[in-house]
XYZ file of C-alpha atoms in Angstrom:
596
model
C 2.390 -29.175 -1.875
C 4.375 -26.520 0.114
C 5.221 -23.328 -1.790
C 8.735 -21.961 -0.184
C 9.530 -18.321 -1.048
C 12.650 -16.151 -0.682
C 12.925 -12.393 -0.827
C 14.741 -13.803 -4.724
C 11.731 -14.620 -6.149
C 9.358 -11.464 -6.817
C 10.829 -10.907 -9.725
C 9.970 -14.824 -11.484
C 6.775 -13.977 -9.356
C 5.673 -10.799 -10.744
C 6.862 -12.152 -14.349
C 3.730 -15.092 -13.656
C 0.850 -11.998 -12.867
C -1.379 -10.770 -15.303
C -2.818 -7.315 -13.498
C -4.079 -3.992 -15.445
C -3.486 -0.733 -15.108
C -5.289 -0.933 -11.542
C -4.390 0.673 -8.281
C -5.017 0.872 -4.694
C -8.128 2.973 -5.979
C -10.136 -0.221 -7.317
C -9.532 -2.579 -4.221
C -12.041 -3.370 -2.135
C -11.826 -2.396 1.653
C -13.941 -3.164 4.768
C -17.720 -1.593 4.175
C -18.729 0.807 6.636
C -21.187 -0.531 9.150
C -24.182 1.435 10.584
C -24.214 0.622 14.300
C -22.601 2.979 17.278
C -18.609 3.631 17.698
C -16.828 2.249 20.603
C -18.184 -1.046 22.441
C -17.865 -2.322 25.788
C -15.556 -5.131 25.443
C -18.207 -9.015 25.834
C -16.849 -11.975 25.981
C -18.429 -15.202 26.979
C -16.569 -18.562 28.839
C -13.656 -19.188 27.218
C -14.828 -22.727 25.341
C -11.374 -24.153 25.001
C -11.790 -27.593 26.371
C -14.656 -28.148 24.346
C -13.437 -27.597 21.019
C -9.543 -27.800 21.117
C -7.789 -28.836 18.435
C -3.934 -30.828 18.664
C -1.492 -29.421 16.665
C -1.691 -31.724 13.831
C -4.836 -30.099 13.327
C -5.546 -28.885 9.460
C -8.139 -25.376 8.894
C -9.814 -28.103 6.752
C -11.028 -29.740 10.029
C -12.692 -26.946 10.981
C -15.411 -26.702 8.630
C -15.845 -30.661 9.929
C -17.020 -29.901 13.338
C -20.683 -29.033 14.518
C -21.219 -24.588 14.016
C -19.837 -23.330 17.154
C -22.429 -21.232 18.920
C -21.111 -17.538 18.558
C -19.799 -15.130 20.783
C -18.879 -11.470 20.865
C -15.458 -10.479 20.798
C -14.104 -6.442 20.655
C -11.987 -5.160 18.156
C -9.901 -2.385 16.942
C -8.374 -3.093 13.592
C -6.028 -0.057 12.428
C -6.140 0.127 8.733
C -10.336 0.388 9.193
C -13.179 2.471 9.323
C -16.030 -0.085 10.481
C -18.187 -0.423 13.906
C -20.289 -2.655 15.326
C -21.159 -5.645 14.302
C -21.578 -6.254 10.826
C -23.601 -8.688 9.125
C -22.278 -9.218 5.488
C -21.558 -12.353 3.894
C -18.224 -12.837 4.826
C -19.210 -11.702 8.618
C -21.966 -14.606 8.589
C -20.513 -17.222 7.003
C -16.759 -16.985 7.817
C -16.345 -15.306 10.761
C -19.702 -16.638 12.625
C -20.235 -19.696 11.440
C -17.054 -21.468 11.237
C -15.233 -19.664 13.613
C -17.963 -18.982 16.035
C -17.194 -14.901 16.010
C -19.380 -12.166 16.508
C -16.950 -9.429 15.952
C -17.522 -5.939 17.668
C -15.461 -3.540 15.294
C -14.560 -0.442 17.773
C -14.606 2.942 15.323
C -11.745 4.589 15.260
C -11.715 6.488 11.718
C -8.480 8.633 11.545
C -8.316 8.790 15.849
C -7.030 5.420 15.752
C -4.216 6.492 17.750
C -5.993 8.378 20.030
C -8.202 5.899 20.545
C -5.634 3.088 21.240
C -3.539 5.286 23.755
C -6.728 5.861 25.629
C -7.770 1.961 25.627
C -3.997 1.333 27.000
C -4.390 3.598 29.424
C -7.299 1.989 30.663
C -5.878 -0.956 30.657
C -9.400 -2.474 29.433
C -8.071 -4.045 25.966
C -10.344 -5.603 22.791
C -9.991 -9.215 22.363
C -8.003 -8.546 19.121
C -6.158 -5.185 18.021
C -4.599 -4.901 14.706
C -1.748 -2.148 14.952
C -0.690 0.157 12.744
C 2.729 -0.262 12.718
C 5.462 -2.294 14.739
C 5.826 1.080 17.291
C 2.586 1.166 18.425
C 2.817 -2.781 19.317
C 6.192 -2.580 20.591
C 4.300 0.069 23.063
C 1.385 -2.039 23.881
C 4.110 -5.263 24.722
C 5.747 -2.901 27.071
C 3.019 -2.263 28.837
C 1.911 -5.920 29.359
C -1.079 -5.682 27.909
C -1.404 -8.036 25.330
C -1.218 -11.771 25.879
C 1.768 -14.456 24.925
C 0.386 -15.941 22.372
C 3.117 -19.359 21.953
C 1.205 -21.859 23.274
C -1.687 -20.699 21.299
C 0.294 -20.222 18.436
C 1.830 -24.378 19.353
C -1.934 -25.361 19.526
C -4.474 -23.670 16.853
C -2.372 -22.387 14.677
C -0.645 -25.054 12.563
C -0.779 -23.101 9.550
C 0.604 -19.980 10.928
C 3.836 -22.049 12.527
C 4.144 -23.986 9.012
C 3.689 -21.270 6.666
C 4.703 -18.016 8.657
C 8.602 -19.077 10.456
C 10.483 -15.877 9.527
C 7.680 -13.693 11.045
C 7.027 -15.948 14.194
C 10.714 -15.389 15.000
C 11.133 -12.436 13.932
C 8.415 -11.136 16.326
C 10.140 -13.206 18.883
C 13.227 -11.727 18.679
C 12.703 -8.360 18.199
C 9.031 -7.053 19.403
C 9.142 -9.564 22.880
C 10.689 -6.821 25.137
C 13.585 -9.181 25.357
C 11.276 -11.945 26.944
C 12.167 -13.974 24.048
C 8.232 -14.738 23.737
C 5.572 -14.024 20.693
C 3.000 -11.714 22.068
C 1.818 -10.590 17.803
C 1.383 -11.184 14.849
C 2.677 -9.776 11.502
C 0.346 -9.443 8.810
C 0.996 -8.637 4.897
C 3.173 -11.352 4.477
C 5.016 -12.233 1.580
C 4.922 -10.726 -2.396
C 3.569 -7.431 -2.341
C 1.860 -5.584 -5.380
C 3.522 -6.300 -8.652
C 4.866 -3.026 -8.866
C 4.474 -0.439 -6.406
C 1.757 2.239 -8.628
C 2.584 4.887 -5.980
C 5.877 4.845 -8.019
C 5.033 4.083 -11.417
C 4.353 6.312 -13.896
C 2.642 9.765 -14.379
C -1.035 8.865 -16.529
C -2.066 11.368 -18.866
C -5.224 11.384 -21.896
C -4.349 8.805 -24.605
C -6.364 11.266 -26.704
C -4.175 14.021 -26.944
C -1.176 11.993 -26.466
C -1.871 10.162 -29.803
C -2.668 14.100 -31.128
C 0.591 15.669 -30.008
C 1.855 12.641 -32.456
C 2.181 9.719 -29.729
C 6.200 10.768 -29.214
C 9.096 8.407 -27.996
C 9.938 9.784 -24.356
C 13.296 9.121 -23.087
C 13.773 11.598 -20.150
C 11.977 13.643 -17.890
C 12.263 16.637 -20.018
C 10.779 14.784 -23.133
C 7.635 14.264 -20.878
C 7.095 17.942 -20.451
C 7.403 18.677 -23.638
C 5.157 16.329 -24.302
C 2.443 17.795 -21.771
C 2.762 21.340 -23.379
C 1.488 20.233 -27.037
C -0.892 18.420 -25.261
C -1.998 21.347 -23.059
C -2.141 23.646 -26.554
C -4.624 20.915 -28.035
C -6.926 20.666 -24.823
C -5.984 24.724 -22.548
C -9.683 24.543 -21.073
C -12.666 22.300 -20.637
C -16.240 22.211 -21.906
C -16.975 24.707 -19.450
C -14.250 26.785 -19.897
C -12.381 26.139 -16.738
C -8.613 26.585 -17.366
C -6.841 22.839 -17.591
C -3.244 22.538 -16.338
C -1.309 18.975 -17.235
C 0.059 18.291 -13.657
C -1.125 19.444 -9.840
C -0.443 18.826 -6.899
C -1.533 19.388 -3.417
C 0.135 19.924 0.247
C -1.751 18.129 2.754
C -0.010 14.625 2.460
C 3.003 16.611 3.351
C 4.520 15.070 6.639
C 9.035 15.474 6.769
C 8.769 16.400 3.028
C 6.967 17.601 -0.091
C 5.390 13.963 -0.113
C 4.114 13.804 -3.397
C 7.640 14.313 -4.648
C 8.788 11.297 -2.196
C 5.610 9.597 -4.159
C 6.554 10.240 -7.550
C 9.513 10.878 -9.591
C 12.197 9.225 -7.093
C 10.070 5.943 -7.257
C 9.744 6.320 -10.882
C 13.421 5.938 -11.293
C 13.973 2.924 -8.753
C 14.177 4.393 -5.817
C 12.915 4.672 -2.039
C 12.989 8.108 -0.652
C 12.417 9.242 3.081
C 11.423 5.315 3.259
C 10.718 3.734 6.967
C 12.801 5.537 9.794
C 15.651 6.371 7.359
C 14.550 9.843 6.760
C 16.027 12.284 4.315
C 17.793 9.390 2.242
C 17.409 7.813 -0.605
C 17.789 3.956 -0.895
C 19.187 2.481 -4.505
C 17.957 -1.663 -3.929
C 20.136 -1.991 -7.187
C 22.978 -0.266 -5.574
C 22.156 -1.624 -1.939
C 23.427 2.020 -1.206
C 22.030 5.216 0.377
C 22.201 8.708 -0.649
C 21.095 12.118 1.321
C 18.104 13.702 0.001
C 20.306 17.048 0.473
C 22.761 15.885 -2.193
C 22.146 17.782 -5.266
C 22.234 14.751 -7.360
C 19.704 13.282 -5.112
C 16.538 11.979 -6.957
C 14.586 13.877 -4.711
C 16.178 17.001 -5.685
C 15.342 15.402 -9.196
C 12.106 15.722 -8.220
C 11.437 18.891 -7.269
C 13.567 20.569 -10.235
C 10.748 18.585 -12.716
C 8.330 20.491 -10.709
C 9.621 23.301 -11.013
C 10.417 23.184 -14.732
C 6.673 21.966 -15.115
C 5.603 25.464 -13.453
C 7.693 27.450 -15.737
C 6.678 26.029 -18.484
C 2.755 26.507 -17.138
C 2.240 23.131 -16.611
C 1.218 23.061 -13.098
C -1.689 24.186 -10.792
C -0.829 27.495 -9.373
C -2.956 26.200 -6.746
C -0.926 23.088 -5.842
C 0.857 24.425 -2.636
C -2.961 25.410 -1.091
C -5.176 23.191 -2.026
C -5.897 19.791 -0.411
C -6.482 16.458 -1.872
C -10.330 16.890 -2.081
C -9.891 19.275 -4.036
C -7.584 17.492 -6.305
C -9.742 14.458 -6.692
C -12.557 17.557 -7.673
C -10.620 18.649 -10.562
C -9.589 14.969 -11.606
C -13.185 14.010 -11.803
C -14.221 17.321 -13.553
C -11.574 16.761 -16.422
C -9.395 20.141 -15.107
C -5.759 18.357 -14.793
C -4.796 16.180 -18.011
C -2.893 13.834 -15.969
C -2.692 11.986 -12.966
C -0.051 11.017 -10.526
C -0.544 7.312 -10.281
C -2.478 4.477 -12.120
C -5.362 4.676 -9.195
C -5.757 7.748 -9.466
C -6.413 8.173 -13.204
C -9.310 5.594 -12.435
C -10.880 9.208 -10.746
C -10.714 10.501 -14.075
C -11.654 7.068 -16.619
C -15.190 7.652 -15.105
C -15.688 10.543 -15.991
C -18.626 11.837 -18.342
C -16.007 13.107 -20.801
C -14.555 10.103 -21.180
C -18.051 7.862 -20.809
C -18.460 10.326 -24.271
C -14.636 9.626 -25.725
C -13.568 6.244 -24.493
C -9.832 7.006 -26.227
C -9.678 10.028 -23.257
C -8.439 7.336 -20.761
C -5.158 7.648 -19.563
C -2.570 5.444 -20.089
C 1.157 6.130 -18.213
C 3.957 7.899 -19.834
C 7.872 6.053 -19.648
C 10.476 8.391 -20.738
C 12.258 5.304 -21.802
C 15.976 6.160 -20.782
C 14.927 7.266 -17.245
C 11.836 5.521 -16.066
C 12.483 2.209 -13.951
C 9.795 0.021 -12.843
C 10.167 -0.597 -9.185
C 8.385 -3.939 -7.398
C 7.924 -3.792 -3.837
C 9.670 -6.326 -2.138
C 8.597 -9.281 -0.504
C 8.124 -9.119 3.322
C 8.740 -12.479 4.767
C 8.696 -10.859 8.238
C 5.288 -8.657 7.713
C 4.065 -5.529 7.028
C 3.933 -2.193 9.502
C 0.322 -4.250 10.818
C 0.311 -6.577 13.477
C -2.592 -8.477 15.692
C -2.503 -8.644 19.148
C -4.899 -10.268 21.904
C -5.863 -8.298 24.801
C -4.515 -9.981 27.978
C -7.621 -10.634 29.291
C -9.381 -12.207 26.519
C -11.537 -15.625 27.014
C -11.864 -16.404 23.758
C -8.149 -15.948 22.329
C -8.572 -19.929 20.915
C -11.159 -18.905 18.554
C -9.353 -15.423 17.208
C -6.172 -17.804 16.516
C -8.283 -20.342 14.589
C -9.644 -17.934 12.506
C -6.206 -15.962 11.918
C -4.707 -18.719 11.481
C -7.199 -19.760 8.336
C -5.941 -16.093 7.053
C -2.633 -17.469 6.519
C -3.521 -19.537 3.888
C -4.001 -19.355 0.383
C -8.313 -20.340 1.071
C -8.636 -18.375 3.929
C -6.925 -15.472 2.416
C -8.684 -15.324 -1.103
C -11.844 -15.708 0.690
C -11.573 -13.227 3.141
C -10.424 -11.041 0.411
C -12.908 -11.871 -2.478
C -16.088 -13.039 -0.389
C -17.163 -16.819 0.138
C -16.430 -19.715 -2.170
C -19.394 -21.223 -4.025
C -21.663 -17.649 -3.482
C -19.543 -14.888 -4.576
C -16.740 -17.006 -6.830
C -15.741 -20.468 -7.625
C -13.000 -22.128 -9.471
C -13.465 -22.796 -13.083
C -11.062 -23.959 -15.468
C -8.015 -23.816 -12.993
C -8.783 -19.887 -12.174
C -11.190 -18.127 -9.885
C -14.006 -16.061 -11.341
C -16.599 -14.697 -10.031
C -20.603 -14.940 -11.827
C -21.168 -12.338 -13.936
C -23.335 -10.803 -11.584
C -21.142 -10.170 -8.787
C -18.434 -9.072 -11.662
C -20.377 -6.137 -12.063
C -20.483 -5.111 -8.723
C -17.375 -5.626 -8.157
C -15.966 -3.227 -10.691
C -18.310 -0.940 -9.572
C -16.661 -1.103 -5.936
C -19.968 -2.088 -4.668
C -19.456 -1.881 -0.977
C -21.457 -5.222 -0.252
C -18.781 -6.778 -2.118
C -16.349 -5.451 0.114
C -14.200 -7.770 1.434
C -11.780 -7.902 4.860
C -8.377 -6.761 3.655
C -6.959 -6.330 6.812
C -7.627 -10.031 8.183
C -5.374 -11.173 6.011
C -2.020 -12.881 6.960
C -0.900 -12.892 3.490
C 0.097 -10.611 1.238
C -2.955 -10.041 -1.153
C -0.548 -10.453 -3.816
C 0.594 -13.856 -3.154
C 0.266 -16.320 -6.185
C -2.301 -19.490 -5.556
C -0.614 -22.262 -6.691
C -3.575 -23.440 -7.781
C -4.748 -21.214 -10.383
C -1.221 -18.793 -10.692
C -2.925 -16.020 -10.057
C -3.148 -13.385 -7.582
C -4.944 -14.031 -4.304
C -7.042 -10.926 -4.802
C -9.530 -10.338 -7.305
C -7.327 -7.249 -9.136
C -4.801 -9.796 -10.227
C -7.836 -12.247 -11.553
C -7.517 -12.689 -15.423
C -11.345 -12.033 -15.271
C -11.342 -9.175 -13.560
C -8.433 -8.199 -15.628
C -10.235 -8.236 -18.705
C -12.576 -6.798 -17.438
C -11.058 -3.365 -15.685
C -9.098 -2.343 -18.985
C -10.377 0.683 -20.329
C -10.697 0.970 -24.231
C -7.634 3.620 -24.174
C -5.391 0.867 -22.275
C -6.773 -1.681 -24.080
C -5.513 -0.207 -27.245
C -2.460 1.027 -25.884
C -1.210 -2.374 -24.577
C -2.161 -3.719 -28.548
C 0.244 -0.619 -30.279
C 2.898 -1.587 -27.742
C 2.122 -4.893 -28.150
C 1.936 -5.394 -24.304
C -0.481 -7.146 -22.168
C -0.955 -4.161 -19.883
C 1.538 -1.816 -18.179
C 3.489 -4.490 -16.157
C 4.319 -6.210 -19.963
C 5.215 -2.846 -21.196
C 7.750 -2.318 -18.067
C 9.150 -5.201 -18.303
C 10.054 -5.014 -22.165
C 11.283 -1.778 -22.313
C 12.332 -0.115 -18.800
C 14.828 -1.399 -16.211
C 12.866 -3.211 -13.693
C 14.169 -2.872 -9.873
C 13.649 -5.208 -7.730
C 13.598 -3.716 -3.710
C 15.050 -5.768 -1.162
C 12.959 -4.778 1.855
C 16.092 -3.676 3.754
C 15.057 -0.592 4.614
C 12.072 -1.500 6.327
C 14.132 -3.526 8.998
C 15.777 -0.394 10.069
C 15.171 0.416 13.387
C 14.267 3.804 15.334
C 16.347 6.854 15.610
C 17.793 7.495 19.124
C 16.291 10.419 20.803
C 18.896 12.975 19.462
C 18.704 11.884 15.706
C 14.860 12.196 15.999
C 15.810 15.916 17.337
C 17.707 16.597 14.039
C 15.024 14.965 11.996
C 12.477 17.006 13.359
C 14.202 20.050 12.432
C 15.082 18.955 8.706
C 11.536 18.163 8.158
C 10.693 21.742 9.019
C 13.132 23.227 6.210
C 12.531 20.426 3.507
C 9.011 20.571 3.475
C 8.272 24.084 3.134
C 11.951 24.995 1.116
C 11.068 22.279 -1.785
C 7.267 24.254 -1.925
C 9.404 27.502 -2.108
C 12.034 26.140 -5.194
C 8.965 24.844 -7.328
C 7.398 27.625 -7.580
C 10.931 29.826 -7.710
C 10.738 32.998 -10.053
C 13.655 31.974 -11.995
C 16.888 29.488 -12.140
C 19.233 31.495 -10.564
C 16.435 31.902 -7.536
C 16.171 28.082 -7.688
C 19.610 27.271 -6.910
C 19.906 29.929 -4.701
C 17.387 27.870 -2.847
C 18.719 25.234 -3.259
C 22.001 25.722 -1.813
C 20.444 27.144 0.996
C 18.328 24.170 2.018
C 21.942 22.457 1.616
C 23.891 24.930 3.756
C 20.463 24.926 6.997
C 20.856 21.430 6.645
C 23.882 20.915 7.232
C 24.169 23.097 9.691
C 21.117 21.345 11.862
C 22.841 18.002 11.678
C 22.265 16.589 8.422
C 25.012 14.769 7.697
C 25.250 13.347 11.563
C 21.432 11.994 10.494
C 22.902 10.407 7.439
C 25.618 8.553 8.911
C 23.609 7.682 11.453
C 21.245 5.427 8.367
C 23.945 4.269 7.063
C 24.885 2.300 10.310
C 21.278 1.557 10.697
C 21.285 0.405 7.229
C 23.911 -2.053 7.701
C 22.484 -3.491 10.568
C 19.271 -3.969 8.629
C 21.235 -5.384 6.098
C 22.303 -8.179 8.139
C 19.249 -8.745 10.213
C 17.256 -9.258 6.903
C 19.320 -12.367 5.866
C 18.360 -13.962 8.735
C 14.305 -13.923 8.059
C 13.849 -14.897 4.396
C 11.092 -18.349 4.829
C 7.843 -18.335 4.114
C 5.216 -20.290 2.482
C 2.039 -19.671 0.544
C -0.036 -23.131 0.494
């Protein structure tokens, strides 16, 4: 039975997962091949007439027909790191043998960018490319090099035009170059992660949390207080390092001091510096927008909890140097007593320290009055990725079939999780995987490593069939089986299944609307202006954490206000909130989709 879903339902969605404390850390991702970097695009004759399906066509048939024999298509998928052809499971008995696909992955690592605008420029495109975000596309259709992709669409992919409207014509109508036609496709459709971790909660040692007297928390301030009695009970490590409660670092920096876009504004509900509506704040609960500049800002928020947190000798004097390697360094060696997000305190849970004291796991910390749990919202329109097919492509049939079995629930979960009947099956209305393969997978084993970023669906799309996650994180089993013994007896003494439970009892929960990410680009003068405010928020928030005093903080402060506004920050905000209102009303009219 078809599964409709509007952008109203995350919440009653969400309310139906049971996930644990697990991030974007645990998931598995493509695994790294061993064979050379870029490929010279091979094709074979495009077999079309031989195996075309009508449109009535089901991805059921597909497995009914005799193996196609295989041929070699080039890739570039954006949001991976692999090369060559690879010869896993899901590679041999997925792509191969029932799609007939011998992909070619062309590495890009972090050059993806440079590596696309030199394949455009040679005009010599993969079969199938996988952007990084609608701009890069929206490039690639201007410079008609991708194929139209409607009557391919109209023929082999039934599940895509059943399940997938509000993207088709969404695409259509605004990523065509006005030609009206679909030349991509949208991927990450539908419910996203349960609650967005990158703006969660701050993680910190259950150990010394239960030591300090496991204290109710109801604002910020509470929390730092909290850190400094548990700093006193643990100041250095077993090897007599110095151990600070909170660091950060400054290479994720890009218009801002990211990490405080990351944290505290997200902890309280909402989206700062989000899409192309940079330097504001968006408030889904108040469906209104707010300039990072305004001292009341959350983002100001943020950076005065910094601060206070480096008066009160709670943060890594090296935060503004060092880089995230570093970081993750000191998280594994047990130098920082808490982390930033629930992934990352998985850095730390595997530690030897805590391998010795299981109760040193971290659990998050909710100052109860202030904390709001925020859930991403649904994207019935797709993601930032989108496939394309090279224009010249002979084998575009196939590459539809097969993307075509990613939007659904099967295709999906398997080309997430690994093949049905080898790596999982369903038992008792829920998928699980053997024991075996359990194992490996919570040890992010990279053979179980499965192909995210084929997927047409969100990962976090509920199966009808067992009401569960399509990915493994939000399996029951795997569940279970992730919760450290410090979570596991946290959730019991706040009698809460996991962190999600806990939320959902005791903070506000926020539900985002996705507006903001149907905001279009800045004209060429507003980018001007942005570029310049990146320039003076950046490196002025650096300068008020780590201000000598309060009266040199909001000296500071006022004159990051006062350079702002002079280089156009309030023509930048007015300028989102017209965008904003336009987004507003484009999003109402893309809300269908189905997971089936």
């Amino acid at each position: 039975m078809k599964k409709k879903v509007s952008v109203l339902a995350a919440a009653t969605i969400v309310s139906m997962l049971s996930v644990s404390l697990v991030g974007c850390g645990s998931a598995n991702t493509e695994n790294n091949g061993n064979a050379a970097g870029n490929t010279k695009n091979e094709t074979s004759t495009n077999d079309t007439s031989k195996n075309a399906t009508t449109s009535n066509d089901t991805t059921a048939a597909t497995d009914e027909r005799a193996p196609l024999e295989p041929v070699k298509i080039s890739a570039l998928i954006g949001p991976s790191n692999l090369s060559g052809v690879q010869s896993d499971e899901i590679a041999t008995e997925i792509f191969e043998k029932k799609f007939g696909l011998k992909i070619d992955h062309i590495f890009a690592g972090d050059k993806f960018d440079e590596r696309l605008s030199a394949i455009m420029a040679s005009g010599d495109m993969p079969d199938l490319i996988e952007f990084k975000d609608k701009k890069q596309f929206e490039s690639a259709v201007k410079a008609g090099v991708l194929m139209s992709l409607d009557d391919l669409v109209a023929q082999y992919g039934p599940d895509i035009t059943n399940n997938l409207p509000s993207m088709l014509q969404y695409m259509r109508d605004n990523y065509s170059d006005g030609t009206g036609k679909l030349y991509g496709l949208a991927s990450q459709i539908g419910v996203s992660q349960p609650t967005n971790l990158l703006h969660m909660a701050l993680y910190s040692r259950y150990d010394l949390y239960k030591k300090a007297g496991s204290p109710v928390m109801n604002t910020y301030d509470d929390l730092l207080n909290t850190l400094k009695t548990m700093q006193a009970e643990y100041p250095k490590n077993d090897k007599g390092q110095k151990v600070y409660p909170l660091q950060l670092w400054s290479d994720w920096d890009s218009i801002s001091m990211s990490l405080v876009d990351f944290t505290l504004p997200g902890y309280m509900g909402v989206n700062a510096n989000a899409g192309t509506l940079q330097f504001t704040e968006y408030d889904p609960t108040t469906k209104q927008l707010k300039s990072v500049f305004d001292p009341t800002s959350d983002y100001m928020k943020g950076v005065q909890f910094y601060y206070k947190a480096n008066q009160m000798g709670l943060l890594d004097p090296d935060s503004i140097s060092q880089k995230w390697p570093n970081a993750e360094s000191k998280t594994k060696e047990g130098r920082v007593l808490t982390t930033m997000w629930g992934w990352q305190s998985q850095i730390f849970n595997g530690n030897d320290l805590v391998k010795a004291n299981p109760m040193a796991g971290m659990i998050p910390l909710f100052p109860k009055d202030e904390a709001k749990m925020l859930i991403q919202a649904e994207s019935p329109v797709g993601g930032g990725y989108v496939f394309g097919i090279g224009k010249n492509s002979k084998n575009a049939d196939r590459i539809i079939k097969l993307l075509n079995y990613s939007a659904t629930v099967q295709g999906s979960t398997e080309l997430m999780n690994g093949v049905e009947g080898k790596a999982w099956t369903l038992n008792n209305g829920k998928d699980e995987y053997s024991p075996e393969y359990l194992e490996k997978v919570a040890k992010n084993d990279p053979s179980t490593a499965g192909y995210e970023s084929f997927l047409m669906l969100n990962k976090w799309n509920i199966d009808p069939k067992t009401n569960e996650s399509i990915t493994h994180e939000g399996w029951s089993q795997f569940v279970k089986k992730n919760l450290t013994a410090a979570e596991q007896e946290w959730a019991a003494t706040n009698n809460a299944l996991n962190v999600y439970d806990y939320a959902k009892k005791n903070l506000t929960v926020v539900q985002d609307d996705g507006v903001v990410s149907l905001a279009g680009a800045p004209s060429d003068d507003i980018k001007v202006i942005q570029q310049k405010l990146g320039e003076i928020l950046k490196s002025m928030s650096w300068k008020m954490v780590y201000a000598k005093n309060d009266a040199q903080f909001n000296q500071l402060e006022d004159e990051l206000i006062d350079k702002a506004t002079k280089l156009g920050a309030d023509k930048n905000f007015q300028w989102a909130q017209t965008e904003l209102a336009a987004a507003s009303a484009k999003a109402s009219q893309y809300t269908e989709y189905h997971v089936q």
